[in-house]
Short mmCIF file of C-alpha atoms in Angstrom, two decimals:
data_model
loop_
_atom_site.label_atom_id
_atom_site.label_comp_id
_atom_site.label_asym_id
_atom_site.label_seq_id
_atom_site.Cartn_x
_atom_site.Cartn_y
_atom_site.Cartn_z
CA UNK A 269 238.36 -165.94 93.17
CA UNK A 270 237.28 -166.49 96.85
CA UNK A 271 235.04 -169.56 97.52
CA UNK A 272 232.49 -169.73 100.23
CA UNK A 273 229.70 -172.13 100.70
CA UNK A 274 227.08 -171.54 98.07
CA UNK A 275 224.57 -169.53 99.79
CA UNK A 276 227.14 -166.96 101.11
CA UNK A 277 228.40 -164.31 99.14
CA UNK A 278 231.74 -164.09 97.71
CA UNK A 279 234.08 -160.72 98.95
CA UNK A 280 235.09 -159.35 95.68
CA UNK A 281 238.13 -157.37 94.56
CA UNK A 282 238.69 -155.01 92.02
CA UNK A 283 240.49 -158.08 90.39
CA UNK A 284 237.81 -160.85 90.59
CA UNK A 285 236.15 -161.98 87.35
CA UNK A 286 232.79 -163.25 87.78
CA UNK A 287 231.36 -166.05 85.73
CA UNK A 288 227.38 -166.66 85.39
CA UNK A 289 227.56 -169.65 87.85
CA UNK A 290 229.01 -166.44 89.97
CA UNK A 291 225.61 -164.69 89.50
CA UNK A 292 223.42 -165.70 92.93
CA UNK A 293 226.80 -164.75 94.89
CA UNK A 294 227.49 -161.57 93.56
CA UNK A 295 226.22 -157.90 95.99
CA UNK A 296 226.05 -154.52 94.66
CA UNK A 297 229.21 -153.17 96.66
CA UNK A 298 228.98 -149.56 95.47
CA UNK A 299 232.41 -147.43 95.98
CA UNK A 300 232.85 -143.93 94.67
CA UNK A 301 236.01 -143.81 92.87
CA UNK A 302 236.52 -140.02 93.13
CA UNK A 303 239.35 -138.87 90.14
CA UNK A 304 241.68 -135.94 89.83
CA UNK A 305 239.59 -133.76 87.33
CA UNK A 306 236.05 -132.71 87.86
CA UNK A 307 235.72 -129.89 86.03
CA UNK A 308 236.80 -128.58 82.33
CA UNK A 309 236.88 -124.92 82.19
CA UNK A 310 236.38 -123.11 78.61
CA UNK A 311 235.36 -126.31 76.90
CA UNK A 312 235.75 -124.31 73.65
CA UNK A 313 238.55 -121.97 74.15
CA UNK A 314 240.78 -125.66 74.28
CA UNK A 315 240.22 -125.94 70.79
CA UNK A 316 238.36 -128.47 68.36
CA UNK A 317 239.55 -132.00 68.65
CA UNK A 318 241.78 -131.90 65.11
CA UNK A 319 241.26 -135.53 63.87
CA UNK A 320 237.16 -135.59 65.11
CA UNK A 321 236.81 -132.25 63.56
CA UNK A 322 238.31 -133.08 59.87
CA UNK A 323 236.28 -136.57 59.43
CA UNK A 324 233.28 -134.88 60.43
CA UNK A 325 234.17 -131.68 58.41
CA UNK A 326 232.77 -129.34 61.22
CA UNK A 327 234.31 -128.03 64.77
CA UNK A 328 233.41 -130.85 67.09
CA UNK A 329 234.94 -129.80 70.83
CA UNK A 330 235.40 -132.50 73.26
CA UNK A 331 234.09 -132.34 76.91
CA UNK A 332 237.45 -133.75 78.65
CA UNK A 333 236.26 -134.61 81.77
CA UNK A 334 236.76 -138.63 83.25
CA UNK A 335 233.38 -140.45 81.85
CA UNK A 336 233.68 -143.84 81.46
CA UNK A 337 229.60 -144.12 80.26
CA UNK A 338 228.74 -141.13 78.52
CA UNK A 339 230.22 -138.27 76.77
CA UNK A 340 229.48 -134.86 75.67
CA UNK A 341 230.77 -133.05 72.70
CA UNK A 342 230.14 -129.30 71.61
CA UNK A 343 229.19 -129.02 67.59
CA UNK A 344 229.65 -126.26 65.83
CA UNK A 345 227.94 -125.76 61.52
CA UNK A 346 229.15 -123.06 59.66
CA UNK A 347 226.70 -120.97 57.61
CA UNK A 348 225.51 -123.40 55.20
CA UNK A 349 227.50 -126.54 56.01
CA UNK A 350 226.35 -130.10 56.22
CA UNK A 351 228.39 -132.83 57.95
CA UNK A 352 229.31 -136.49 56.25
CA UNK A 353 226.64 -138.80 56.41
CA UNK A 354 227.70 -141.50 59.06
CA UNK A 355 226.56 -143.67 61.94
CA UNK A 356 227.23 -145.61 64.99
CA UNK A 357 226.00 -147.87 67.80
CA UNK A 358 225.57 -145.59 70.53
CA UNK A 359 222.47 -143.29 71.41
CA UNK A 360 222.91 -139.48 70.31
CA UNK A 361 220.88 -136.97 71.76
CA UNK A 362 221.55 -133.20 70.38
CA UNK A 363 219.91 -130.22 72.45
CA UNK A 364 220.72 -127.28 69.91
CA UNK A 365 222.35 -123.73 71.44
CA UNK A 366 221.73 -121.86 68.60
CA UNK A 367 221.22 -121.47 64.54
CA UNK A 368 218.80 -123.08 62.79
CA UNK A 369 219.05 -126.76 60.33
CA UNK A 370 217.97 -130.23 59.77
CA UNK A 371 219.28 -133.67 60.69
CA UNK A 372 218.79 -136.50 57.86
CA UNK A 373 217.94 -140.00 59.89
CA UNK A 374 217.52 -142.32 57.56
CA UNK A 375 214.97 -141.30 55.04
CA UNK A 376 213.50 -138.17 57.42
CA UNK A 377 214.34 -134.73 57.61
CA UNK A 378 214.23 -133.42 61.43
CA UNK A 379 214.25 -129.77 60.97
CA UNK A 380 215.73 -127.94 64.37
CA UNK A 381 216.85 -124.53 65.85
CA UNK A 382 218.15 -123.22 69.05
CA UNK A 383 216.66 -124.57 71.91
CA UNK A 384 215.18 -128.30 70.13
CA UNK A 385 216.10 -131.53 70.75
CA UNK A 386 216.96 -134.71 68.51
CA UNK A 387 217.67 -138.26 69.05
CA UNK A 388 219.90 -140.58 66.72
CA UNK A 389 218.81 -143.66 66.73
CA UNK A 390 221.87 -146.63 67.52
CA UNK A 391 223.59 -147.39 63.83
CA UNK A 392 221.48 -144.91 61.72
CA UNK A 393 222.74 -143.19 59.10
CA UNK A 394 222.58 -139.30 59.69
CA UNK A 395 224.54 -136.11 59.01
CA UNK A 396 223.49 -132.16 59.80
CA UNK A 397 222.66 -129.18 58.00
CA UNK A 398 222.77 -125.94 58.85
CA UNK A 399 219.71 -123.49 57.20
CA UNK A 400 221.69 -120.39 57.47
CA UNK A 401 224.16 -119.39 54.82
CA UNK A 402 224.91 -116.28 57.37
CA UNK A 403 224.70 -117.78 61.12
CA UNK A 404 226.93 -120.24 62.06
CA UNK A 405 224.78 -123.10 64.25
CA UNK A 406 226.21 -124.89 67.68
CA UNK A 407 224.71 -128.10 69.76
CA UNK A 408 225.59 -130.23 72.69
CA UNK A 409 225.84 -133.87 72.00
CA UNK A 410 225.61 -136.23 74.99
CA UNK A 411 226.22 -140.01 73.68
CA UNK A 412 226.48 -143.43 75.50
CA UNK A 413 230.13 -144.01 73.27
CA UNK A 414 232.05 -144.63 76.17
CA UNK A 415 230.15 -147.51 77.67
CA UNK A 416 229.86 -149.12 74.60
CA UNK A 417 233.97 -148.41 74.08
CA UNK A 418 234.31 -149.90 77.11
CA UNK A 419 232.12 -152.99 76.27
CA UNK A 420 234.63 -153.13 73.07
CA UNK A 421 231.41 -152.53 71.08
CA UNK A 422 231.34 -149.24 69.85
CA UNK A 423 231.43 -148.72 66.30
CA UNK A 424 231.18 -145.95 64.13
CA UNK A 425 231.32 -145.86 60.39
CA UNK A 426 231.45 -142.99 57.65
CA UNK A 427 230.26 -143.00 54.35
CA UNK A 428 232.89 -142.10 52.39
CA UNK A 429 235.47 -143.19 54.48
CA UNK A 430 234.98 -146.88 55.65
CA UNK A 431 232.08 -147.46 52.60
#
């Protein structure tokens, strides 16, 4: 690490590691790190993410794009399915495309169709129900996973499974 006098700020590199004594020295130096992909055409017509998919026991499809603090996953319920219970410490929000259900949070019932919202609390249990034994029922979910995978503190646990 590069060491000035104390009231002048220190030039950081990429590979610097800052310690809290660091903290008074250290400048927002933002930098836009611009990567190959930016866009993932037909999200769906890739295909359901195999392994995601079977512990959840519904189509999940995976938004491959280069987050590093959020991600986005397309859900899909077939007529009359309901998912594993399970839960995890990162934020869920689910903004439902179409079909009609309920998500279990804990002890509550949030009953949703197209064009709700619904927020998962961090490390709640929950799972998903689709209404419909007919209509099939699809959502976006937008999560703060990565961040916390890239913390090395994401976790995510399902009954059943790992209980």
């Amino acid at each position: 690490m590069n060491t000035t006098a104390l009231d002048q700020p220190i030039e950081a590199t990429t590979k610097d590691k800052f310690q809290s004594a660091d903290f008074h020295r250290t400048y927002a130096r933002p930098e836009v790190r611009m990567p190959e992909k930016l866009h993932h055409p037909n999200v769906e017509q890739a295909g359901a993410h195999d392994q995601f998919s079977t512990e959840r026991k519904h189509p999940v499809f995976f938004v491959d794009l280069p987050t590093v603090a959020l991600s986005m996953t397309i859900g899909g319920l077939l007529p009359g399915q309901v998912t594993n219970q399970h839960r995890h410490t990162y934020e869920t929000v689910i903004y439902v495309i179409e079909g009609e259900g309920y998500t279990q949070i804990e002890d509550r019932i949030v009953e949703w169709k197209a064009g709700d919202a619904i927020y998962i609390p961090i490390w709640a249990w929950h799972n998903h129900g689709n209404r419909s034994e007919t209509v099939g029922a699809r959502y976006i979910a937008c999560e703060n996973a990565p961040l916390l995978q890239n913390l090395g503190v994401a976790l995510r646990e399902e009954r059943g499974r790992d209980l």
